């Protein structure tokens, strides 16, 4: 399995990995200055992209962001039993979280927002992570771990940086906090945490399979079981809100279908978005002034959603006009 995953001819040595993933080895000043300069610039670009709702700008921030280096370094420290490397890289990640979130907060206070930043696609797409996001982060973490350990596929790392999306969620955290929306900030933080944990777990697995533990002189292999248990528990913790968000998405779709059936005999009625406000489903409806009895819809919703949530209908009176 190891040879199929990481052929010996392309496998980086342990010394090479340590040089790439340990910011406190080799040319310390150059490594640290490069990390903080690139992370700060990435945070600025990401915050500007989030506030301006610019996907291209946010993608640029993903490519520049160097946060994957200490995160993969955590995995290397776990595999080789180097506790100090793990702790140092955790501190780098935590400091990076504070830095980027602070940049996002400042941007939300300083830059003019022609529209409500909390409703733009860059924010809404990162504040309700689902199991789809977790699956993507695990696959991306595997790709990143393989790329860092193999010489022949290192050119995929920019793609990994785009897919794993580390800095943009942190910028969203800062923007949401600066805009008075802590619940949305928490959602973006969950997305970031899931990406980090997935990358640490996958890098640990790949590096263990690649045999780096055997190359190290560590005697702390008996601690690996406890560390893996902690990582698994952390993954479960961040997965819980993702499961709830996934279920909420499914239930919102079921409510939308029930609303469409409720309006089936109402001419020119159109069902818009279905969103959640706590335990209440908010349904947008465009249609004539008179709608069917709301009690019929409440009964249908109670049949498809386990706890029978309250519903609010945002009714816009009008008609649909199609150009020909």
PDB file of C-alpha atoms in Angstrom:
ATOM      1  CA  UNK A   1       0.000   0.000   0.000  1.00  0.00           C
ATOM      2  CA  UNK A   2       2.809   2.405   0.869  1.00  0.00           C
ATOM      3  CA  UNK A   3       4.559   1.904  -2.461  1.00  0.00           C
ATOM      4  CA  UNK A   4       1.319   2.530  -4.341  1.00  0.00           C
ATOM      5  CA  UNK A   5       0.603   5.675  -2.338  1.00  0.00           C
ATOM      6  CA  UNK A   6       4.153   7.041  -2.151  1.00  0.00           C
ATOM      7  CA  UNK A   7       6.743   5.276  -4.334  1.00  0.00           C
ATOM      8  CA  UNK A   8      10.235   5.193  -2.875  1.00  0.00           C
ATOM      9  CA  UNK A   9      11.619   6.975  -5.938  1.00  0.00           C
ATOM     10  CA  UNK A  10       9.372   9.992  -5.287  1.00  0.00           C
ATOM     11  CA  UNK A  11       9.182   9.951  -1.491  1.00  0.00           C
ATOM     12  CA  UNK A  12      10.605  12.978   0.298  1.00  0.00           C
ATOM     13  CA  UNK A  13      13.019  12.247   3.126  1.00  0.00           C
ATOM     14  CA  UNK A  14      12.154  13.095   6.710  1.00  0.00           C
ATOM     15  CA  UNK A  15      14.759  15.874   6.624  1.00  0.00           C
ATOM     16  CA  UNK A  16      13.069  17.407   3.585  1.00  0.00           C
ATOM     17  CA  UNK A  17       9.668  17.345   5.276  1.00  0.00           C
ATOM     18  CA  UNK A  18      11.039  18.875   8.456  1.00  0.00           C
ATOM     19  CA  UNK A  19      12.647  21.667   6.453  1.00  0.00           C
ATOM     20  CA  UNK A  20       9.337  22.399   4.690  1.00  0.00           C
ATOM     21  CA  UNK A  21       6.961  22.015   7.630  1.00  0.00           C
ATOM     22  CA  UNK A  22       8.946  23.232  10.641  1.00  0.00           C
ATOM     23  CA  UNK A  23       8.987  27.028  10.708  1.00  0.00           C
ATOM     24  CA  UNK A  24      11.496  26.958  13.562  1.00  0.00           C
ATOM     25  CA  UNK A  25      14.237  25.085  11.713  1.00  0.00           C
ATOM     26  CA  UNK A  26      16.778  26.221   9.153  1.00  0.00           C
ATOM     27  CA  UNK A  27      16.607  29.897   8.190  1.00  0.00           C
ATOM     28  CA  UNK A  28      14.225  30.948  10.964  1.00  0.00           C
ATOM     29  CA  UNK A  29      14.018  34.635  10.083  1.00  0.00           C
ATOM     30  CA  UNK A  30      13.219  33.984   6.427  1.00  0.00           C
ATOM     31  CA  UNK A  31      10.646  31.306   7.187  1.00  0.00           C
ATOM     32  CA  UNK A  32       8.849  33.290   9.845  1.00  0.00           C
ATOM     33  CA  UNK A  33       8.821  36.563   7.933  1.00  0.00           C
ATOM     34  CA  UNK A  34       7.597  34.802   4.807  1.00  0.00           C
ATOM     35  CA  UNK A  35       4.830  33.082   6.749  1.00  0.00           C
ATOM     36  CA  UNK A  36       3.528  36.201   8.485  1.00  0.00           C
ATOM     37  CA  UNK A  37       3.818  38.467   5.459  1.00  0.00           C
ATOM     38  CA  UNK A  38       1.995  36.045   3.178  1.00  0.00           C
ATOM     39  CA  UNK A  39      -0.636  35.265   5.808  1.00  0.00           C
ATOM     40  CA  UNK A  40      -1.329  38.960   6.434  1.00  0.00           C
ATOM     41  CA  UNK A  41      -1.611  39.696   2.717  1.00  0.00           C
ATOM     42  CA  UNK A  42      -3.813  36.639   2.252  1.00  0.00           C
ATOM     43  CA  UNK A  43      -6.050  37.851   5.081  1.00  0.00           C
ATOM     44  CA  UNK A  44      -6.347  41.296   3.511  1.00  0.00           C
ATOM     45  CA  UNK A  45      -7.174  39.828   0.095  1.00  0.00           C
ATOM     46  CA  UNK A  46      -9.694  37.388   1.587  1.00  0.00           C
ATOM     47  CA  UNK A  47     -11.415  40.087   3.653  1.00  0.00           C
ATOM     48  CA  UNK A  48     -11.625  42.378   0.630  1.00  0.00           C
ATOM     49  CA  UNK A  49     -13.057  39.535  -1.432  1.00  0.00           C
ATOM     50  CA  UNK A  50     -15.608  38.655   1.219  1.00  0.00           C
ATOM     51  CA  UNK A  51     -16.769  42.234   1.747  1.00  0.00           C
ATOM     52  CA  UNK A  52     -16.841  42.848  -2.015  1.00  0.00           C
ATOM     53  CA  UNK A  53     -18.463  39.466  -2.767  1.00  0.00           C
ATOM     54  CA  UNK A  54     -15.702  38.642  -5.255  1.00  0.00           C
ATOM     55  CA  UNK A  55     -15.070  34.945  -5.833  1.00  0.00           C
ATOM     56  CA  UNK A  56     -11.941  35.567  -7.912  1.00  0.00           C
ATOM     57  CA  UNK A  57     -10.397  37.684  -5.158  1.00  0.00           C
ATOM     58  CA  UNK A  58     -11.140  35.057  -2.518  1.00  0.00           C
ATOM     59  CA  UNK A  59      -9.549  32.362  -4.684  1.00  0.00           C
ATOM     60  CA  UNK A  60      -6.415  34.487  -4.872  1.00  0.00           C
ATOM     61  CA  UNK A  61      -6.303  34.604  -1.083  1.00  0.00           C
ATOM     62  CA  UNK A  62      -6.582  30.808  -0.937  1.00  0.00           C
ATOM     63  CA  UNK A  63      -3.548  30.337  -3.170  1.00  0.00           C
ATOM     64  CA  UNK A  64      -1.353  32.762  -1.210  1.00  0.00           C
ATOM     65  CA  UNK A  65      -2.334  31.498   2.260  1.00  0.00           C
ATOM     66  CA  UNK A  66       0.520  29.611   4.000  1.00  0.00           C
ATOM     67  CA  UNK A  67      -1.588  28.164   6.845  1.00  0.00           C
ATOM     68  CA  UNK A  68      -1.359  24.642   5.448  1.00  0.00           C
ATOM     69  CA  UNK A  69       2.350  24.562   6.406  1.00  0.00           C
ATOM     70  CA  UNK A  70       1.900  24.532  10.212  1.00  0.00           C
ATOM     71  CA  UNK A  71      -1.216  22.356   9.904  1.00  0.00           C
ATOM     72  CA  UNK A  72       0.680  19.674   7.999  1.00  0.00           C
ATOM     73  CA  UNK A  73       3.510  20.223  10.473  1.00  0.00           C
ATOM     74  CA  UNK A  74       1.153  19.156  13.270  1.00  0.00           C
ATOM     75  CA  UNK A  75       0.651  15.849  11.473  1.00  0.00           C
ATOM     76  CA  UNK A  76       4.400  15.400  11.066  1.00  0.00           C
ATOM     77  CA  UNK A  77       4.970  16.117  14.751  1.00  0.00           C
ATOM     78  CA  UNK A  78       2.332  13.557  15.746  1.00  0.00           C
ATOM     79  CA  UNK A  79       3.789  10.838  13.519  1.00  0.00           C
ATOM     80  CA  UNK A  80       7.368  11.424  14.641  1.00  0.00           C
ATOM     81  CA  UNK A  81       6.464  11.904  18.295  1.00  0.00           C
ATOM     82  CA  UNK A  82       7.861  15.439  18.436  1.00  0.00           C
ATOM     83  CA  UNK A  83       5.585  17.122  20.920  1.00  0.00           C
ATOM     84  CA  UNK A  84       7.337  20.474  20.671  1.00  0.00           C
ATOM     85  CA  UNK A  85       6.771  20.559  16.911  1.00  0.00           C
ATOM     86  CA  UNK A  86       3.073  19.856  17.461  1.00  0.00           C
ATOM     87  CA  UNK A  87       2.739  22.584  20.085  1.00  0.00           C
ATOM     88  CA  UNK A  88       4.672  25.156  18.060  1.00  0.00           C
ATOM     89  CA  UNK A  89       2.570  24.567  14.969  1.00  0.00           C
ATOM     90  CA  UNK A  90      -0.663  24.696  16.959  1.00  0.00           C
ATOM     91  CA  UNK A  91       0.447  28.091  18.267  1.00  0.00           C
ATOM     92  CA  UNK A  92       1.186  29.247  14.717  1.00  0.00           C
ATOM     93  CA  UNK A  93      -2.298  28.160  13.620  1.00  0.00           C
ATOM     94  CA  UNK A  94      -4.006  29.851  16.582  1.00  0.00           C
ATOM     95  CA  UNK A  95      -2.056  33.063  16.008  1.00  0.00           C
ATOM     96  CA  UNK A  96      -3.025  32.901  12.348  1.00  0.00           C
ATOM     97  CA  UNK A  97      -6.686  32.521  13.307  1.00  0.00           C
ATOM     98  CA  UNK A  98      -6.523  35.674  15.433  1.00  0.00           C
ATOM     99  CA  UNK A  99      -4.646  37.630  12.759  1.00  0.00           C
ATOM    100  CA  UNK A 100      -6.998  36.861   9.850  1.00  0.00           C
ATOM    101  CA  UNK A 101     -10.162  37.250  11.938  1.00  0.00           C
ATOM    102  CA  UNK A 102      -8.875  40.631  13.141  1.00  0.00           C
ATOM    103  CA  UNK A 103      -8.222  41.725   9.557  1.00  0.00           C
ATOM    104  CA  UNK A 104     -11.779  40.696   8.619  1.00  0.00           C
ATOM    105  CA  UNK A 105     -13.173  42.597  11.597  1.00  0.00           C
ATOM    106  CA  UNK A 106     -11.275  45.750  10.617  1.00  0.00           C
ATOM    107  CA  UNK A 107     -12.482  45.498   7.029  1.00  0.00           C
ATOM    108  CA  UNK A 108     -16.097  45.207   8.163  1.00  0.00           C
ATOM    109  CA  UNK A 109     -15.682  48.430  10.126  1.00  0.00           C
ATOM    110  CA  UNK A 110     -13.710  50.472   7.610  1.00  0.00           C
ATOM    111  CA  UNK A 111     -14.787  49.553   4.086  1.00  0.00           C
ATOM    112  CA  UNK A 112     -18.116  50.781   2.724  1.00  0.00           C
ATOM    113  CA  UNK A 113     -20.633  48.014   2.022  1.00  0.00           C
ATOM    114  CA  UNK A 114     -23.080  48.884  -0.762  1.00  0.00           C
ATOM    115  CA  UNK A 115     -25.108  45.778   0.143  1.00  0.00           C
ATOM    116  CA  UNK A 116     -25.614  43.806   3.320  1.00  0.00           C
ATOM    117  CA  UNK A 117     -22.373  41.830   3.574  1.00  0.00           C
ATOM    118  CA  UNK A 118     -24.060  39.130   5.669  1.00  0.00           C
ATOM    119  CA  UNK A 119     -26.244  38.083   2.740  1.00  0.00           C
ATOM    120  CA  UNK A 120     -23.609  37.917   0.011  1.00  0.00           C
ATOM    121  CA  UNK A 121     -22.497  34.598  -1.447  1.00  0.00           C
ATOM    122  CA  UNK A 122     -19.024  34.652   0.131  1.00  0.00           C
ATOM    123  CA  UNK A 123     -20.531  34.781   3.624  1.00  0.00           C
ATOM    124  CA  UNK A 124     -23.631  32.625   3.153  1.00  0.00           C
ATOM    125  CA  UNK A 125     -21.586  29.875   1.516  1.00  0.00           C
ATOM    126  CA  UNK A 126     -19.296  29.537   4.555  1.00  0.00           C
ATOM    127  CA  UNK A 127     -21.558  29.943   7.581  1.00  0.00           C
ATOM    128  CA  UNK A 128     -23.631  26.744   7.337  1.00  0.00           C
ATOM    129  CA  UNK A 129     -21.162  23.940   6.581  1.00  0.00           C
ATOM    130  CA  UNK A 130     -22.617  20.511   5.873  1.00  0.00           C
ATOM    131  CA  UNK A 131     -21.306  16.956   5.617  1.00  0.00           C
ATOM    132  CA  UNK A 132     -20.503  17.682   1.972  1.00  0.00           C
ATOM    133  CA  UNK A 133     -17.937  20.212   3.192  1.00  0.00           C
ATOM    134  CA  UNK A 134     -16.473  17.674   5.618  1.00  0.00           C
ATOM    135  CA  UNK A 135     -16.156  15.005   2.913  1.00  0.00           C
ATOM    136  CA  UNK A 136     -14.468  17.506   0.614  1.00  0.00           C
ATOM    137  CA  UNK A 137     -12.047  18.600   3.338  1.00  0.00           C
ATOM    138  CA  UNK A 138     -11.035  14.996   4.076  1.00  0.00           C
ATOM    139  CA  UNK A 139     -10.384  14.260   0.397  1.00  0.00           C
ATOM    140  CA  UNK A 140      -8.504  17.538   0.016  1.00  0.00           C
ATOM    141  CA  UNK A 141      -6.462  16.823   3.125  1.00  0.00           C
ATOM    142  CA  UNK A 142      -5.428  13.476   1.652  1.00  0.00           C
ATOM    143  CA  UNK A 143      -4.413  15.180  -1.578  1.00  0.00           C
ATOM    144  CA  UNK A 144      -2.375  17.757   0.330  1.00  0.00           C
ATOM    145  CA  UNK A 145      -0.639  15.162   2.491  1.00  0.00           C
ATOM    146  CA  UNK A 146       0.272  13.034  -0.516  1.00  0.00           C
ATOM    147  CA  UNK A 147       1.493  16.076  -2.440  1.00  0.00           C
ATOM    148  CA  UNK A 148       3.757  17.222   0.385  1.00  0.00           C
ATOM    149  CA  UNK A 149       5.343  13.774   0.766  1.00  0.00           C
ATOM    150  CA  UNK A 150       5.861  13.119  -2.970  1.00  0.00           C
ATOM    151  CA  UNK A 151       8.244  15.092  -5.159  1.00  0.00           C
ATOM    152  CA  UNK A 152       6.382  14.395  -8.411  1.00  0.00           C
ATOM    153  CA  UNK A 153       2.968  15.810  -7.437  1.00  0.00           C
ATOM    154  CA  UNK A 154       3.980  18.916  -5.530  1.00  0.00           C
ATOM    155  CA  UNK A 155       2.529  21.089  -8.303  1.00  0.00           C
ATOM    156  CA  UNK A 156      -1.002  20.216  -7.141  1.00  0.00           C
ATOM    157  CA  UNK A 157      -0.544  22.109  -3.874  1.00  0.00           C
ATOM    158  CA  UNK A 158      -2.083  25.352  -5.236  1.00  0.00           C
ATOM    159  CA  UNK A 159      -5.198  23.370  -6.113  1.00  0.00           C
ATOM    160  CA  UNK A 160      -5.213  21.875  -2.642  1.00  0.00           C
ATOM    161  CA  UNK A 161      -4.970  25.370  -1.163  1.00  0.00           C
ATOM    162  CA  UNK A 162      -8.019  26.443  -3.149  1.00  0.00           C
ATOM    163  CA  UNK A 163     -10.043  23.368  -2.227  1.00  0.00           C
ATOM    164  CA  UNK A 164      -9.263  23.305   1.500  1.00  0.00           C
ATOM    165  CA  UNK A 165     -10.188  27.002   1.975  1.00  0.00           C
ATOM    166  CA  UNK A 166      -8.433  27.937   5.202  1.00  0.00           C
ATOM    167  CA  UNK A 167      -8.174  31.730   5.194  1.00  0.00           C
ATOM    168  CA  UNK A 168     -11.575  32.771   3.697  1.00  0.00           C
ATOM    169  CA  UNK A 169     -13.629  31.200   6.530  1.00  0.00           C
ATOM    170  CA  UNK A 170     -11.497  33.101   9.044  1.00  0.00           C
ATOM    171  CA  UNK A 171     -12.063  36.338   7.138  1.00  0.00           C
ATOM    172  CA  UNK A 172     -15.789  35.579   7.275  1.00  0.00           C
ATOM    173  CA  UNK A 173     -15.492  35.056  11.044  1.00  0.00           C
ATOM    174  CA  UNK A 174     -14.037  38.541  11.442  1.00  0.00           C
ATOM    175  CA  UNK A 175     -16.496  40.172   9.053  1.00  0.00           C
ATOM    176  CA  UNK A 176     -19.466  38.561  10.797  1.00  0.00           C
ATOM    177  CA  UNK A 177     -18.219  39.547  14.244  1.00  0.00           C
ATOM    178  CA  UNK A 178     -17.703  43.097  13.021  1.00  0.00           C
ATOM    179  CA  UNK A 179     -21.220  43.084  11.565  1.00  0.00           C
ATOM    180  CA  UNK A 180     -22.863  41.902  14.785  1.00  0.00           C
ATOM    181  CA  UNK A 181     -23.583  38.324  13.712  1.00  0.00           C
ATOM    182  CA  UNK A 182     -21.762  35.996  16.138  1.00  0.00           C
ATOM    183  CA  UNK A 183     -23.875  32.962  15.167  1.00  0.00           C
ATOM    184  CA  UNK A 184     -22.744  33.270  11.547  1.00  0.00           C
ATOM    185  CA  UNK A 185     -19.159  33.727  12.739  1.00  0.00           C
ATOM    186  CA  UNK A 186     -19.480  30.483  14.699  1.00  0.00           C
ATOM    187  CA  UNK A 187     -20.635  28.672  11.566  1.00  0.00           C
ATOM    188  CA  UNK A 188     -17.617  29.888   9.593  1.00  0.00           C
ATOM    189  CA  UNK A 189     -15.325  28.896  12.471  1.00  0.00           C
ATOM    190  CA  UNK A 190     -16.784  25.376  12.391  1.00  0.00           C
ATOM    191  CA  UNK A 191     -15.935  25.172   8.691  1.00  0.00           C
ATOM    192  CA  UNK A 192     -12.352  26.268   9.367  1.00  0.00           C
ATOM    193  CA  UNK A 193     -12.007  23.854  12.300  1.00  0.00           C
ATOM    194  CA  UNK A 194     -13.296  20.940  10.244  1.00  0.00           C
ATOM    195  CA  UNK A 195     -10.804  21.726   7.477  1.00  0.00           C
ATOM    196  CA  UNK A 196      -7.927  21.893   9.963  1.00  0.00           C
ATOM    197  CA  UNK A 197      -8.871  18.680  11.757  1.00  0.00           C
ATOM    198  CA  UNK A 198      -9.403  16.833   8.476  1.00  0.00           C
ATOM    199  CA  UNK A 199      -5.992  17.973   7.228  1.00  0.00           C
ATOM    200  CA  UNK A 200      -4.261  16.973  10.476  1.00  0.00           C
ATOM    201  CA  UNK A 201      -5.889  13.533  10.499  1.00  0.00           C
ATOM    202  CA  UNK A 202      -5.198  12.791   6.838  1.00  0.00           C
ATOM    203  CA  UNK A 203      -1.616  14.053   6.994  1.00  0.00           C
ATOM    204  CA  UNK A 204      -1.013  11.925  10.080  1.00  0.00           C
ATOM    205  CA  UNK A 205      -2.363   8.825   8.339  1.00  0.00           C
ATOM    206  CA  UNK A 206      -0.430   9.415   5.114  1.00  0.00           C
ATOM    207  CA  UNK A 207       2.848  10.161   6.887  1.00  0.00           C
ATOM    208  CA  UNK A 208       2.442   7.114   9.117  1.00  0.00           C
ATOM    209  CA  UNK A 209       1.799   4.915   6.083  1.00  0.00           C
ATOM    210  CA  UNK A 210       4.821   6.493   4.379  1.00  0.00           C
ATOM    211  CA  UNK A 211       7.018   5.242   7.216  1.00  0.00           C
ATOM    212  CA  UNK A 212       8.232   8.507   8.701  1.00  0.00           C
ATOM    213  CA  UNK A 213       7.619   7.252  12.225  1.00  0.00           C
ATOM    214  CA  UNK A 214      10.212   4.538  11.705  1.00  0.00           C
ATOM    215  CA  UNK A 215      12.770   7.090  10.518  1.00  0.00           C
ATOM    216  CA  UNK A 216      12.440   9.207  13.655  1.00  0.00           C
ATOM    217  CA  UNK A 217      14.225   8.369  16.887  1.00  0.00           C
ATOM    218  CA  UNK A 218      11.090   8.797  18.956  1.00  0.00           C
ATOM    219  CA  UNK A 219      10.104   6.431  21.740  1.00  0.00           C
ATOM    220  CA  UNK A 220       6.670   7.972  22.172  1.00  0.00           C
ATOM    221  CA  UNK A 221       4.784   5.655  19.819  1.00  0.00           C
ATOM    222  CA  UNK A 222       2.619   4.496  22.742  1.00  0.00           C
ATOM    223  CA  UNK A 223       1.101   7.978  22.854  1.00  0.00           C
ATOM    224  CA  UNK A 224      -0.159   7.789  19.290  1.00  0.00           C
ATOM    225  CA  UNK A 225      -3.311   5.938  20.277  1.00  0.00           C
ATOM    226  CA  UNK A 226      -4.382   8.692  22.663  1.00  0.00           C
ATOM    227  CA  UNK A 227      -3.596  11.383  20.104  1.00  0.00           C
ATOM    228  CA  UNK A 228      -5.600   9.623  17.421  1.00  0.00           C
ATOM    229  CA  UNK A 229      -8.495   9.276  19.866  1.00  0.00           C
ATOM    230  CA  UNK A 230      -8.394  13.021  20.577  1.00  0.00           C
ATOM    231  CA  UNK A 231      -8.364  13.801  16.850  1.00  0.00           C
ATOM    232  CA  UNK A 232     -11.287  11.465  16.236  1.00  0.00           C
ATOM    233  CA  UNK A 233     -13.235  13.093  19.078  1.00  0.00           C
ATOM    234  CA  UNK A 234     -12.511  16.553  17.673  1.00  0.00           C
ATOM    235  CA  UNK A 235     -13.739  15.432  14.264  1.00  0.00           C
ATOM    236  CA  UNK A 236     -16.969  14.178  15.812  1.00  0.00           C
ATOM    237  CA  UNK A 237     -17.466  17.479  17.652  1.00  0.00           C
ATOM    238  CA  UNK A 238     -17.175  19.582  14.497  1.00  0.00           C
ATOM    239  CA  UNK A 239     -19.225  17.052  12.533  1.00  0.00           C
ATOM    240  CA  UNK A 240     -22.262  17.475  14.817  1.00  0.00           C
ATOM    241  CA  UNK A 241     -23.235  20.972  13.592  1.00  0.00           C
ATOM    242  CA  UNK A 242     -22.495  19.834  10.044  1.00  0.00           C
ATOM    243  CA  UNK A 243     -24.932  16.953  10.424  1.00  0.00           C
ATOM    244  CA  UNK A 244     -27.552  19.338  11.770  1.00  0.00           C
ATOM    245  CA  UNK A 245     -26.971  21.735   8.881  1.00  0.00           C
ATOM    246  CA  UNK A 246     -27.254  18.860   6.411  1.00  0.00           C
ATOM    247  CA  UNK A 247     -30.548  17.769   7.949  1.00  0.00           C
ATOM    248  CA  UNK A 248     -31.789  21.366   7.942  1.00  0.00           C
ATOM    249  CA  UNK A 249     -31.038  21.556   4.215  1.00  0.00           C
ATOM    250  CA  UNK A 250     -32.960  18.340   3.562  1.00  0.00           C
ATOM    251  CA  UNK A 251     -35.911  19.497   5.667  1.00  0.00           C
ATOM    252  CA  UNK A 252     -35.936  22.896   3.950  1.00  0.00           C
ATOM    253  CA  UNK A 253     -36.205  21.115   0.602  1.00  0.00           C
ATOM    254  CA  UNK A 254     -39.061  18.958   1.937  1.00  0.00           C
ATOM    255  CA  UNK A 255     -40.861  22.085   3.183  1.00  0.00           C
ATOM    256  CA  UNK A 256     -40.413  23.723  -0.207  1.00  0.00           C
ATOM    257  CA  UNK A 257     -41.985  20.704  -1.916  1.00  0.00           C
ATOM    258  CA  UNK A 258     -44.879  20.746   0.569  1.00  0.00           C
ATOM    259  CA  UNK A 259     -45.391  24.450  -0.139  1.00  0.00           C
ATOM    260  CA  UNK A 260     -45.439  23.805  -3.876  1.00  0.00           C
ATOM    261  CA  UNK A 261     -48.116  21.153  -3.374  1.00  0.00           C
ATOM    262  CA  UNK A 262     -50.035  23.558  -1.124  1.00  0.00           C
ATOM    263  CA  UNK A 263     -50.023  26.133  -3.931  1.00  0.00           C
ATOM    264  CA  UNK A 264     -50.598  23.650  -6.756  1.00  0.00           C
ATOM    265  CA  UNK A 265     -54.076  25.007  -7.506  1.00  0.00           C
ATOM    266  CA  UNK A 266     -53.178  28.663  -6.990  1.00  0.00           C
ATOM    267  CA  UNK A 267     -52.520  30.380 -10.367  1.00  0.00           C
ATOM    268  CA  UNK A 268     -49.167  32.125 -10.829  1.00  0.00           C
ATOM    269  CA  UNK A 269     -47.963  31.242  -7.342  1.00  0.00           C
ATOM    270  CA  UNK A 270     -44.196  30.780  -7.013  1.00  0.00           C
ATOM    271  CA  UNK A 271     -42.259  29.416  -4.039  1.00  0.00           C
ATOM    272  CA  UNK A 272     -39.005  31.236  -3.344  1.00  0.00           C
ATOM    273  CA  UNK A 273     -36.366  30.354  -0.768  1.00  0.00           C
ATOM    274  CA  UNK A 274     -36.940  28.415   2.440  1.00  0.00           C
ATOM    275  CA  UNK A 275     -34.643  29.450   5.273  1.00  0.00           C
ATOM    276  CA  UNK A 276     -34.376  28.769   8.990  1.00  0.00           C
ATOM    277  CA  UNK A 277     -34.575  31.247  11.835  1.00  0.00           C
ATOM    278  CA  UNK A 278     -33.980  29.064  14.850  1.00  0.00           C
ATOM    279  CA  UNK A 279     -36.771  26.472  14.823  1.00  0.00           C
ATOM    280  CA  UNK A 280     -38.940  28.497  12.456  1.00  0.00           C
ATOM    281  CA  UNK A 281     -39.075  27.930   8.697  1.00  0.00           C
ATOM    282  CA  UNK A 282     -39.354  31.146   6.692  1.00  0.00           C
ATOM    283  CA  UNK A 283     -40.975  30.593   3.286  1.00  0.00           C
ATOM    284  CA  UNK A 284     -40.985  33.186   0.518  1.00  0.00           C
ATOM    285  CA  UNK A 285     -44.069  33.083  -1.707  1.00  0.00           C
ATOM    286  CA  UNK A 286     -44.941  35.231  -4.719  1.00  0.00           C
ATOM    287  CA  UNK A 287     -48.590  34.907  -5.674  1.00  0.00           C
ATOM    288  CA  UNK A 288     -52.066  36.400  -5.751  1.00  0.00           C
ATOM    289  CA  UNK A 289     -53.592  38.107  -2.748  1.00  0.00           C
ATOM    290  CA  UNK A 290     -55.601  35.076  -1.625  1.00  0.00           C
ATOM    291  CA  UNK A 291     -53.698  31.945  -0.672  1.00  0.00           C
ATOM    292  CA  UNK A 292     -54.996  28.578   0.577  1.00  0.00           C
ATOM    293  CA  UNK A 293     -55.474  28.151   4.356  1.00  0.00           C
ATOM    294  CA  UNK A 294     -52.130  28.235   6.122  1.00  0.00           C
ATOM    295  CA  UNK A 295     -53.324  25.457   8.450  1.00  0.00           C
ATOM    296  CA  UNK A 296     -53.141  23.047   5.507  1.00  0.00           C
ATOM    297  CA  UNK A 297     -49.470  23.893   4.963  1.00  0.00           C
ATOM    298  CA  UNK A 298     -48.727  23.625   8.694  1.00  0.00           C
ATOM    299  CA  UNK A 299     -50.182  20.122   8.676  1.00  0.00           C
ATOM    300  CA  UNK A 300     -48.072  19.127   5.665  1.00  0.00           C
ATOM    301  CA  UNK A 301     -44.927  20.530   7.233  1.00  0.00           C
ATOM    302  CA  UNK A 302     -45.612  18.649  10.482  1.00  0.00           C
ATOM    303  CA  UNK A 303     -45.711  15.430   8.469  1.00  0.00           C
ATOM    304  CA  UNK A 304     -42.307  15.891   6.822  1.00  0.00           C
ATOM    305  CA  UNK A 305     -40.297  17.525   9.639  1.00  0.00           C
ATOM    306  CA  UNK A 306     -40.059  15.509  12.878  1.00  0.00           C
ATOM    307  CA  UNK A 307     -40.661  18.270  15.408  1.00  0.00           C
ATOM    308  CA  UNK A 308     -43.311  20.208  13.443  1.00  0.00           C
ATOM    309  CA  UNK A 309     -41.618  23.635  13.277  1.00  0.00           C
ATOM    310  CA  UNK A 310     -43.447  26.934  13.152  1.00  0.00           C
ATOM    311  CA  UNK A 311     -43.659  28.565   9.748  1.00  0.00           C
ATOM    312  CA  UNK A 312     -43.602  32.164   8.573  1.00  0.00           C
ATOM    313  CA  UNK A 313     -44.784  33.009   5.066  1.00  0.00           C
ATOM    314  CA  UNK A 314     -43.314  36.090   3.450  1.00  0.00           C
ATOM    315  CA  UNK A 315     -46.063  36.761   0.931  1.00  0.00           C
ATOM    316  CA  UNK A 316     -45.331  39.136  -1.948  1.00  0.00           C
ATOM    317  CA  UNK A 317     -48.494  39.917  -3.902  1.00  0.00           C
ATOM    318  CA  UNK A 318     -47.943  39.914  -7.647  1.00  0.00           C
ATOM    319  CA  UNK A 319     -47.799  37.750 -10.701  1.00  0.00           C
ATOM    320  CA  UNK A 320     -45.137  36.101 -12.810  1.00  0.00           C
ATOM    321  CA  UNK A 321     -44.637  37.667 -16.230  1.00  0.00           C
ATOM    322  CA  UNK A 322     -42.583  35.781 -18.790  1.00  0.00           C
ATOM    323  CA  UNK A 323     -41.106  37.609 -21.739  1.00  0.00           C
ATOM    324  CA  UNK A 324     -41.462  36.045 -25.136  1.00  0.00           C
TER     325      UNK A 324
END
